[in-house]
mmCIF file of C-alpha atoms in Angstrom:
data_model
loop_
_atom_site.group_PDB
_atom_site.id
_atom_site.type_symbol
_atom_site.label_atom_id
_atom_site.label_comp_id
_atom_site.label_asym_id
_atom_site.label_seq_id
_atom_site.Cartn_x
_atom_site.Cartn_y
_atom_site.Cartn_z
ATOM 1 C CA UNK X 520 71.315 23.791 137.507
ATOM 2 C CA UNK X 521 71.747 27.495 138.814
ATOM 3 C CA UNK X 522 69.018 29.033 139.036
ATOM 4 C CA UNK X 523 70.136 31.990 136.900
ATOM 5 C CA UNK X 524 70.146 29.423 133.843
ATOM 6 C CA UNK X 525 67.022 27.470 134.449
ATOM 7 C CA UNK X 526 65.454 31.325 134.720
ATOM 8 C CA UNK X 527 67.365 31.617 131.178
ATOM 9 C CA UNK X 528 65.886 28.452 129.685
ATOM 10 C CA UNK X 529 62.475 29.352 130.782
ATOM 11 C CA UNK X 530 62.050 32.506 128.892
ATOM 12 C CA UNK X 531 63.407 30.449 125.951
ATOM 13 C CA UNK X 532 60.712 27.873 125.885
ATOM 14 C CA UNK X 533 57.963 30.668 126.576
ATOM 15 C CA UNK X 534 59.636 32.361 123.382
ATOM 16 C CA UNK X 535 59.401 29.603 121.264
ATOM 17 C CA UNK X 536 56.300 28.978 121.647
ATOM 18 C CA UNK X 537 55.142 32.607 121.060
ATOM 19 C CA UNK X 538 57.511 31.645 117.344
ATOM 20 C CA UNK X 539 55.496 28.669 116.642
ATOM 21 C CA UNK X 540 52.196 30.809 117.398
ATOM 22 C CA UNK X 541 53.617 33.455 114.878
ATOM 23 C CA UNK X 542 54.355 30.881 112.402
ATOM 24 C CA UNK X 543 51.017 29.223 112.544
ATOM 25 C CA UNK X 544 48.878 32.481 112.324
ATOM 26 C CA UNK X 545 46.893 32.984 108.726
ATOM 27 C CA UNK X 546 49.275 36.164 108.043
ATOM 28 C CA UNK X 547 53.121 34.508 108.801
ATOM 29 C CA UNK X 548 54.476 34.680 104.937
ATOM 30 C CA UNK X 549 53.259 38.012 104.174
ATOM 31 C CA UNK X 550 56.598 38.904 105.381
ATOM 32 C CA UNK X 551 58.480 36.505 103.787
ATOM 33 C CA UNK X 552 61.870 38.075 105.299
ATOM 34 C CA UNK X 553 59.624 38.306 108.406
ATOM 35 C CA UNK X 554 58.542 34.418 108.011
ATOM 36 C CA UNK X 555 62.172 33.381 107.778
ATOM 37 C CA UNK X 556 64.075 35.368 110.639
ATOM 38 C CA UNK X 557 61.428 33.529 112.546
ATOM 39 C CA UNK X 558 61.566 30.182 110.901
ATOM 40 C CA UNK X 559 65.423 30.406 111.766
ATOM 41 C CA UNK X 560 64.989 31.065 115.396
ATOM 42 C CA UNK X 561 62.791 28.612 115.893
ATOM 43 C CA UNK X 562 65.560 25.860 113.979
ATOM 44 C CA UNK X 563 67.935 27.741 117.029
ATOM 45 C CA UNK X 564 65.489 27.614 119.765
ATOM 46 C CA UNK X 565 64.481 23.998 119.248
ATOM 47 C CA UNK X 566 67.189 22.269 120.323
ATOM 48 C CA UNK X 567 67.953 24.066 123.502
ATOM 49 C CA UNK X 568 63.939 23.685 124.682
ATOM 50 C CA UNK X 569 63.736 19.920 123.281
ATOM 51 C CA UNK X 570 66.814 19.685 126.157
ATOM 52 C CA UNK X 571 65.186 21.476 128.537
ATOM 53 C CA UNK X 572 61.906 19.718 128.868
ATOM 54 C CA UNK X 573 64.221 16.957 128.785
ATOM 55 C CA UNK X 574 66.107 18.367 132.019
ATOM 56 C CA UNK X 575 62.401 18.669 133.669
ATOM 57 C CA UNK X 576 61.027 15.135 132.744
ATOM 58 C CA UNK X 577 64.001 13.120 134.539
ATOM 59 C CA UNK X 578 64.342 15.371 137.446
ATOM 60 C CA UNK X 579 60.257 14.815 137.798
ATOM 61 C CA UNK X 580 61.679 10.849 137.391
ATOM 62 C CA UNK X 581 64.364 11.170 140.218
ATOM 63 C CA UNK X 582 61.408 13.236 141.992
ATOM 64 C CA UNK X 583 59.332 9.389 141.744
ATOM 65 C CA UNK X 584 61.694 7.262 142.364
ATOM 66 C CA UNK X 585 62.567 8.689 145.680
ATOM 67 C CA UNK X 586 59.628 8.152 147.014
ATOM 68 C CA UNK X 587 59.681 4.744 146.367
ATOM 69 C CA UNK X 588 62.744 4.340 148.831
ATOM 70 C CA UNK X 589 60.792 3.694 151.591
ATOM 71 C CA UNK X 590 58.995 1.093 150.225
ATOM 72 C CA UNK X 591 61.623 -2.186 151.230
ATOM 73 C CA UNK X 592 59.953 -4.081 147.919
ATOM 74 C CA UNK X 593 60.363 -1.333 146.132
ATOM 75 C CA UNK X 594 64.382 0.072 147.143
ATOM 76 C CA UNK X 595 66.201 -1.647 145.248
ATOM 77 C CA UNK X 596 64.620 -0.787 141.810
ATOM 78 C CA UNK X 597 63.950 2.819 143.081
ATOM 79 C CA UNK X 598 67.881 3.103 144.115
ATOM 80 C CA UNK X 599 68.674 2.055 140.561
ATOM 81 C CA UNK X 600 66.875 4.694 138.771
ATOM 82 C CA UNK X 601 67.656 7.263 141.160
ATOM 83 C CA UNK X 602 71.302 6.772 140.065
ATOM 84 C CA UNK X 603 70.396 6.244 136.490
ATOM 85 C CA UNK X 604 68.654 9.251 136.212
ATOM 86 C CA UNK X 605 71.466 11.740 138.242
ATOM 87 C CA UNK X 606 73.820 10.626 135.626
ATOM 88 C CA UNK X 607 71.185 11.416 132.709
ATOM 89 C CA UNK X 608 70.760 14.415 134.582
ATOM 90 C CA UNK X 609 73.716 15.209 134.714
ATOM 91 C CA UNK X 610 74.864 14.612 130.940
ATOM 92 C CA UNK X 611 71.869 16.893 129.824
ATOM 93 C CA UNK X 612 73.389 19.822 131.610
ATOM 94 C CA UNK X 613 76.565 19.717 130.258
ATOM 95 C CA UNK X 614 74.500 18.910 127.004
ATOM 96 C CA UNK X 615 72.290 22.285 127.733
ATOM 97 C CA UNK X 616 75.140 24.555 128.454
ATOM 98 C CA UNK X 617 77.088 23.865 125.435
ATOM 99 C CA UNK X 618 73.784 25.256 123.924
ATOM 100 C CA UNK X 619 73.574 28.060 125.575
ATOM 101 C CA UNK X 620 77.493 28.970 124.554
ATOM 102 C CA UNK X 621 77.521 32.272 122.546
ATOM 103 C CA UNK X 622 77.193 31.622 118.838
ATOM 104 C CA UNK X 623 79.860 33.024 116.610
ATOM 105 C CA UNK X 624 77.516 34.362 113.931
ATOM 106 C CA UNK X 625 80.463 33.717 111.274
ATOM 107 C CA UNK X 626 80.277 29.774 112.068
ATOM 108 C CA UNK X 627 78.113 28.594 108.814
ATOM 109 C CA UNK X 628 79.962 30.753 106.485
ATOM 110 C CA UNK X 629 82.196 29.837 103.157
ATOM 111 C CA UNK X 630 85.965 30.648 103.967
ATOM 112 C CA UNK X 631 88.856 32.862 101.817
ATOM 113 C CA UNK X 632 92.379 30.164 102.531
ATOM 114 C CA UNK X 633 95.682 32.307 102.057
ATOM 115 C CA UNK X 634 98.468 30.139 102.819
ATOM 116 C CA UNK X 635 101.545 32.150 102.023
ATOM 117 C CA UNK X 636 105.996 30.959 102.160
ATOM 118 C CA UNK X 637 106.926 32.409 105.248
ATOM 119 C CA UNK X 638 111.312 32.009 106.444
ATOM 120 C CA UNK X 639 112.552 29.620 104.556
ATOM 121 C CA UNK X 640 113.128 30.240 100.933
ATOM 122 C CA UNK X 641 112.517 27.475 98.349
ATOM 123 C CA UNK X 642 111.477 25.017 100.932
ATOM 124 C CA UNK X 643 108.622 27.303 102.743
ATOM 125 C CA UNK X 644 107.525 27.447 99.086
ATOM 126 C CA UNK X 645 107.435 23.820 98.714
ATOM 127 C CA UNK X 646 106.060 23.481 102.391
ATOM 128 C CA UNK X 647 103.473 26.357 101.063
ATOM 129 C CA UNK X 648 102.175 23.460 98.357
ATOM 130 C CA UNK X 649 101.813 20.685 101.153
ATOM 131 C CA UNK X 650 99.683 22.845 103.528
ATOM 132 C CA UNK X 651 97.263 24.214 100.213
ATOM 133 C CA UNK X 652 97.121 20.276 99.136
ATOM 134 C CA UNK X 653 96.407 19.132 102.924
ATOM 135 C CA UNK X 654 93.699 21.648 103.003
ATOM 136 C CA UNK X 655 92.240 20.394 99.790
ATOM 137 C CA UNK X 656 92.238 17.133 100.452
ATOM 138 C CA UNK X 657 90.492 17.761 103.444
ATOM 139 C CA UNK X 658 87.703 19.578 101.675
ATOM 140 C CA UNK X 659 87.588 17.025 99.668
ATOM 141 C CA UNK X 660 86.667 14.506 102.383
ATOM 142 C CA UNK X 661 84.078 16.949 103.295
ATOM 143 C CA UNK X 662 82.638 17.464 100.312
ATOM 144 C CA UNK X 663 83.550 20.929 99.809
ATOM 145 C CA UNK X 664 84.588 23.160 96.618
ATOM 146 C CA UNK X 665 87.161 24.238 96.312
ATOM 147 C CA UNK X 666 87.939 27.428 94.144
ATOM 148 C CA UNK X 667 91.644 28.359 93.169
ATOM 149 C CA UNK X 668 91.435 32.880 93.478
ATOM 150 C CA UNK X 669 95.126 33.963 93.516
ATOM 151 C CA UNK X 670 98.531 31.759 93.332
ATOM 152 C CA UNK X 671 102.451 32.363 93.237
ATOM 153 C CA UNK X 672 103.933 29.584 92.013
ATOM 154 C CA UNK X 673 107.259 28.850 93.742
ATOM 155 C CA UNK X 674 110.879 29.005 91.721
ATOM 156 C CA UNK X 675 111.132 24.943 92.368
ATOM 157 C CA UNK X 676 107.590 23.870 93.068
ATOM 158 C CA UNK X 677 105.093 24.723 95.208
ATOM 159 C CA UNK X 678 103.897 28.689 96.229
ATOM 160 C CA UNK X 679 105.373 32.098 97.831
ATOM 161 C CA UNK X 680 101.083 32.355 98.175
ATOM 162 C CA UNK X 681 98.101 31.204 97.294
ATOM 163 C CA UNK X 682 94.742 32.561 97.916
ATOM 164 C CA UNK X 683 91.146 29.695 97.562
ATOM 165 C CA UNK X 684 87.659 30.238 98.604
ATOM 166 C CA UNK X 685 86.430 27.226 99.702
ATOM 167 C CA UNK X 686 82.734 26.646 99.773
ATOM 168 C CA UNK X 687 80.844 24.085 102.189
ATOM 169 C CA UNK X 688 78.084 24.293 105.132
ATOM 170 C CA UNK X 689 80.053 25.134 108.769
ATOM 171 C CA UNK X 690 83.558 25.714 106.999
ATOM 172 C CA UNK X 691 84.888 28.390 109.104
ATOM 173 C CA UNK X 692 83.501 26.792 112.146
ATOM 174 C CA UNK X 693 85.897 24.169 111.591
ATOM 175 C CA UNK X 694 88.698 25.532 109.820
ATOM 176 C CA UNK X 695 88.927 28.692 111.907
ATOM 177 C CA UNK X 696 91.811 27.502 113.640
ATOM 178 C CA UNK X 697 94.344 26.932 111.458
ATOM 179 C CA UNK X 698 94.977 30.640 111.323
ATOM 180 C CA UNK X 699 98.820 31.378 112.808
ATOM 181 C CA UNK X 700 102.307 30.159 111.917
ATOM 182 C CA UNK X 701 102.963 26.269 110.982
ATOM 183 C CA UNK X 702 106.272 25.226 110.964
ATOM 184 C CA UNK X 703 108.079 22.606 109.313
ATOM 185 C CA UNK X 704 111.184 20.716 110.129
ATOM 186 C CA UNK X 705 111.962 18.294 107.487
ATOM 187 C CA UNK X 706 115.438 17.998 105.487
ATOM 188 C CA UNK X 707 115.039 19.713 101.392
ATOM 189 C CA UNK X 708 115.028 17.679 98.581
ATOM 190 C CA UNK X 709 117.459 20.487 97.621
ATOM 191 C CA UNK X 710 120.048 19.146 100.650
ATOM 192 C CA UNK X 711 122.664 17.609 99.567
ATOM 193 C CA UNK X 712 123.908 16.628 103.434
ATOM 194 C CA UNK X 713 120.826 15.414 104.417
ATOM 195 C CA UNK X 714 120.675 18.851 107.108
ATOM 196 C CA UNK X 715 116.712 18.937 108.497
ATOM 197 C CA UNK X 716 115.904 22.114 107.816
ATOM 198 C CA UNK X 717 113.264 24.930 109.931
ATOM 199 C CA UNK X 718 110.572 26.388 107.326
ATOM 200 C CA UNK X 719 107.332 28.017 107.797
ATOM 201 C CA UNK X 720 104.267 29.581 106.188
ATOM 202 C CA UNK X 721 100.887 31.286 107.318
ATOM 203 C CA UNK X 722 97.542 30.120 107.466
ATOM 204 C CA UNK X 723 94.948 32.944 107.554
ATOM 205 C CA UNK X 724 91.189 31.592 107.501
ATOM 206 C CA UNK X 725 88.727 34.262 106.865
ATOM 207 C CA UNK X 726 84.942 34.529 106.538
ATOM 208 C CA UNK X 727 83.933 35.317 103.765
ATOM 209 C CA UNK X 728 81.581 38.614 103.861
ATOM 210 C CA UNK X 729 78.104 38.989 102.818
ATOM 211 C CA UNK X 730 78.433 41.514 99.608
ATOM 212 C CA UNK X 731 76.003 43.938 101.407
ATOM 213 C CA UNK X 732 75.272 43.391 105.012
ATOM 214 C CA UNK X 733 78.790 42.860 106.680
ATOM 215 C CA UNK X 734 81.223 45.231 104.881
ATOM 216 C CA UNK X 735 80.308 48.376 102.686
ATOM 217 C CA UNK X 736 83.352 48.982 100.119
ATOM 218 C CA UNK X 737 82.639 52.679 98.800
ATOM 219 C CA UNK X 738 84.276 52.694 95.077
ATOM 220 C CA UNK X 739 85.759 56.107 95.791
ATOM 221 C CA UNK X 740 88.292 54.180 98.551
ATOM 222 C CA UNK X 741 89.090 51.695 95.585
ATOM 223 C CA UNK X 742 92.396 51.986 93.312
ATOM 224 C CA UNK X 743 90.859 49.146 90.472
ATOM 225 C CA UNK X 744 94.268 48.368 88.251
ATOM 226 C CA UNK X 745 94.106 45.859 85.512
ATOM 227 C CA UNK X 746 96.828 43.713 83.677
ATOM 228 C CA UNK X 747 97.957 40.661 81.537
ATOM 229 C CA UNK X 748 98.265 37.365 84.109
ATOM 230 C CA UNK X 749 101.193 35.474 84.052
ATOM 231 C CA UNK X 750 101.792 31.728 83.814
ATOM 232 C CA UNK X 751 99.843 29.107 82.071
ATOM 233 C CA UNK X 752 96.972 30.161 79.836
ATOM 234 C CA UNK X 753 98.194 29.945 76.126
ATOM 235 C CA UNK X 754 97.150 33.069 74.042
ATOM 236 C CA UNK X 755 93.938 34.271 75.489
ATOM 237 C CA UNK X 756 96.067 35.207 78.737
ATOM 238 C CA UNK X 757 98.808 37.143 77.001
ATOM 239 C CA UNK X 758 96.450 39.466 74.385
ATOM 240 C CA UNK X 759 93.984 40.647 77.461
ATOM 241 C CA UNK X 760 94.427 42.088 80.271
ATOM 242 C CA UNK X 761 91.928 39.573 82.550
ATOM 243 C CA UNK X 762 94.274 40.166 85.733
ATOM 244 C CA UNK X 763 92.690 42.576 88.336
ATOM 245 C CA UNK X 764 94.699 44.595 91.470
ATOM 246 C CA UNK X 765 92.108 46.062 93.916
ATOM 247 C CA UNK X 766 93.629 48.758 96.767
ATOM 248 C CA UNK X 767 91.890 49.830 99.370
ATOM 249 C CA UNK X 768 93.243 53.830 99.801
ATOM 250 C CA UNK X 769 92.058 53.998 103.675
ATOM 251 C CA UNK X 770 94.029 50.650 104.818
ATOM 252 C CA UNK X 771 96.202 49.839 102.293
ATOM 253 C CA UNK X 772 94.710 46.638 101.517
ATOM 254 C CA UNK X 773 95.785 44.948 98.054
ATOM 255 C CA UNK X 774 93.935 41.968 96.516
ATOM 256 C CA UNK X 775 94.944 40.510 93.669
ATOM 257 C CA UNK X 776 93.350 38.051 91.350
ATOM 258 C CA UNK X 777 94.342 36.284 87.485
ATOM 259 C CA UNK X 778 92.720 32.820 88.485
ATOM 260 C CA UNK X 779 89.655 33.647 85.781
ATOM 261 C CA UNK X 780 89.818 34.382 82.369
ATOM 262 C CA UNK X 781 87.084 36.890 82.950
ATOM 263 C CA UNK X 782 88.075 40.800 83.842
ATOM 264 C CA UNK X 783 84.613 41.232 85.165
ATOM 265 C CA UNK X 784 85.031 37.334 87.571
ATOM 266 C CA UNK X 785 88.575 38.358 88.293
ATOM 267 C CA UNK X 786 87.415 41.721 89.768
ATOM 268 C CA UNK X 787 83.680 39.795 91.513
ATOM 269 C CA UNK X 788 86.041 37.661 93.307
ATOM 270 C CA UNK X 789 88.932 40.426 94.335
ATOM 271 C CA UNK X 790 86.165 42.724 95.668
ATOM 272 C CA UNK X 791 85.054 39.511 97.561
ATOM 273 C CA UNK X 792 88.677 38.667 99.346
ATOM 274 C CA UNK X 793 88.702 42.459 100.276
ATOM 275 C CA UNK X 794 85.684 42.167 101.956
ATOM 276 C CA UNK X 795 86.618 39.400 103.405
ATOM 277 C CA UNK X 796 90.373 41.147 104.755
ATOM 278 C CA UNK X 797 88.376 44.186 106.316
ATOM 279 C CA UNK X 798 85.781 42.467 107.795
ATOM 280 C CA UNK X 799 87.977 39.795 109.956
ATOM 281 C CA UNK X 800 90.255 43.185 110.307
ATOM 282 C CA UNK X 801 87.586 44.830 112.185
ATOM 283 C CA UNK X 802 86.438 41.761 113.794
ATOM 284 C CA UNK X 803 90.153 41.721 115.397
ATOM 285 C CA UNK X 804 90.486 45.195 116.553
ATOM 286 C CA UNK X 805 86.802 44.545 118.364
ATOM 287 C CA UNK X 806 87.857 40.997 119.906
ATOM 288 C CA UNK X 807 91.385 43.069 120.937
ATOM 289 C CA UNK X 808 90.038 43.976 124.328
ATOM 290 C CA UNK X 809 88.229 40.778 125.166
ATOM 291 C CA UNK X 810 91.581 39.078 124.213
ATOM 292 C CA UNK X 811 93.682 40.492 126.612
ATOM 293 C CA UNK X 812 91.089 40.567 129.267
ATOM 294 C CA UNK X 813 90.765 36.305 128.996
ATOM 295 C CA UNK X 814 93.248 34.918 126.306
ATOM 296 C CA UNK X 815 91.552 31.727 124.904
ATOM 297 C CA UNK X 816 93.158 28.153 125.445
ATOM 298 C CA UNK X 817 93.457 28.035 122.232
ATOM 299 C CA UNK X 818 95.634 30.736 121.544
ATOM 300 C CA UNK X 819 94.995 34.230 120.742
ATOM 301 C CA UNK X 820 94.629 33.992 117.291
ATOM 302 C CA UNK X 821 97.854 36.152 116.150
ATOM 303 C CA UNK X 822 99.208 35.441 112.635
ATOM 304 C CA UNK X 823 102.476 35.719 113.896
ATOM 305 C CA UNK X 824 102.075 32.868 116.929
ATOM 306 C CA UNK X 825 103.866 29.644 116.126
ATOM 307 C CA UNK X 826 100.545 27.616 116.624
ATOM 308 C CA UNK X 827 101.934 23.676 114.533
ATOM 309 C CA UNK X 828 105.167 22.128 114.170
ATOM 310 C CA UNK X 829 105.347 19.241 110.944
ATOM 311 C CA UNK X 830 108.474 17.489 112.305
ATOM 312 C CA UNK X 831 109.165 14.917 109.349
ATOM 313 C CA UNK X 832 112.192 12.695 110.835
ATOM 314 C CA UNK X 833 109.712 12.120 113.367
ATOM 315 C CA UNK X 834 106.195 11.985 111.942
ATOM 316 C CA UNK X 835 104.881 13.573 114.128
ATOM 317 C CA UNK X 836 102.199 16.854 114.077
ATOM 318 C CA UNK X 837 102.345 18.764 117.341
ATOM 319 C CA UNK X 838 99.616 21.459 117.915
ATOM 320 C CA UNK X 839 101.001 23.920 120.642
ATOM 321 C CA UNK X 840 98.282 25.623 121.355
ATOM 322 C CA UNK X 841 96.495 22.399 123.169
ATOM 323 C CA UNK X 842 99.783 20.568 123.531
ATOM 324 C CA UNK X 843 98.247 17.383 121.633
ATOM 325 C CA UNK X 844 101.136 15.465 119.083
ATOM 326 C CA UNK X 845 99.909 12.799 116.795
ATOM 327 C CA UNK X 846 102.645 10.336 115.345
ATOM 328 C CA UNK X 847 100.147 10.296 111.579
ATOM 329 C CA UNK X 848 102.195 12.095 109.717
ATOM 330 C CA UNK X 849 101.131 11.156 106.357
ATOM 331 C CA UNK X 850 97.117 11.099 107.381
ATOM 332 C CA UNK X 851 97.236 14.148 108.477
ATOM 333 C CA UNK X 852 99.639 16.021 104.816
ATOM 334 C CA UNK X 853 96.837 13.979 102.757
ATOM 335 C CA UNK X 854 93.570 15.908 104.161
ATOM 336 C CA UNK X 855 93.241 13.766 107.485
ATOM 337 C CA UNK X 856 93.275 17.038 110.459
ATOM 338 C CA UNK X 857 89.709 15.866 111.538
ATOM 339 C CA UNK X 858 91.493 14.819 115.022
ATOM 340 C CA UNK X 859 93.417 17.868 115.156
ATOM 341 C CA UNK X 860 90.492 20.342 114.414
ATOM 342 C CA UNK X 861 88.043 18.532 116.626
ATOM 343 C CA UNK X 862 90.335 18.391 119.518
ATOM 344 C CA UNK X 863 90.713 22.215 119.089
ATOM 345 C CA UNK X 864 87.495 23.055 119.294
ATOM 346 C CA UNK X 865 86.559 21.061 122.488
ATOM 347 C CA UNK X 866 89.534 22.747 123.909
ATOM 348 C CA UNK X 867 87.758 26.013 122.976
ATOM 349 C CA UNK X 868 84.308 25.152 124.161
ATOM 350 C CA UNK X 869 85.752 24.081 127.414
ATOM 351 C CA UNK X 870 87.501 27.061 127.921
ATOM 352 C CA UNK X 871 83.628 29.188 126.554
ATOM 353 C CA UNK X 872 82.079 26.628 129.502
ATOM 354 C CA UNK X 873 84.158 27.799 132.594
ATOM 355 C CA UNK X 874 83.622 31.805 131.363
ATOM 356 C CA UNK X 875 80.100 30.892 131.501
ATOM 357 C CA UNK X 876 80.230 29.101 135.004
ATOM 358 C CA UNK X 877 82.165 32.508 135.932
ATOM 359 C CA UNK X 878 79.724 35.009 134.943
ATOM 360 C CA UNK X 879 76.663 32.834 136.394
#
């Protein structure tokens, strides 16, 4: 283990001891905000320090076994202990490096999922519907809640655009690599001569912003319009201006919400989406310099970048960022995208580990 990493781990161990002492003091709960922060810090530090202690114990066991190698009767046993100890030590060091990787503060957040039809006309709208169903089924597999906020149906099915809120622990950490251009190659149902068409949709995954701390929306910067929602809804939807359109004047960002019957609820949902979009734009600008200096192995995150191709005639899905091809089209379109998500996360962690090794 590098001295710089060992020194950092020793500091974290000392800090955990200090946090435990503060939490066990009589006046720990006098300031509940401080108490909650300390509990979160302890939860973050404990697994790192436990691995550090396991590393120290393993190193001690190896040193003890080394002292027995000189004894002919114990040599075989000692050699075996040293071998297994070094293998264990190596694995602990890998686990420690992963624990020390910088945490994305958005990873535990809910997300806003936006899917839009791109080039391809009616076929792109149909594929937009297929993609949304894929993500909805994936959310269902993870027992996440999906709330449709806004939708614009395609003329022959699917969607020109659909926006949904996905509520679930760690949703952003798993879905954040889905942002980008998704391309489909297949024979559309409207094609009479059996020709393969290529269409595209764009997907955006935005972390939900905290109402207060993350984005402050100045009412003077907002233009709020109400109108009658389109689509199904019976007599009610034709009589009330329940749909809401909010324009953020400084950035020109426009958000519409017409899913709920309550104007108040639609306004609240639209404000949430607007805050998420502004937060996402600010974070992308802040990360632009870092991305220019060191491009992530999983892509720049630019939404104009083609990240994945779904080739239906060949039954394959290819993620171009990590050159991964899976011949599981039916399962993937039914929401089984866990293998893709895990592969992207593993590649991202490998890139972070390489950066950590260079910086230390």
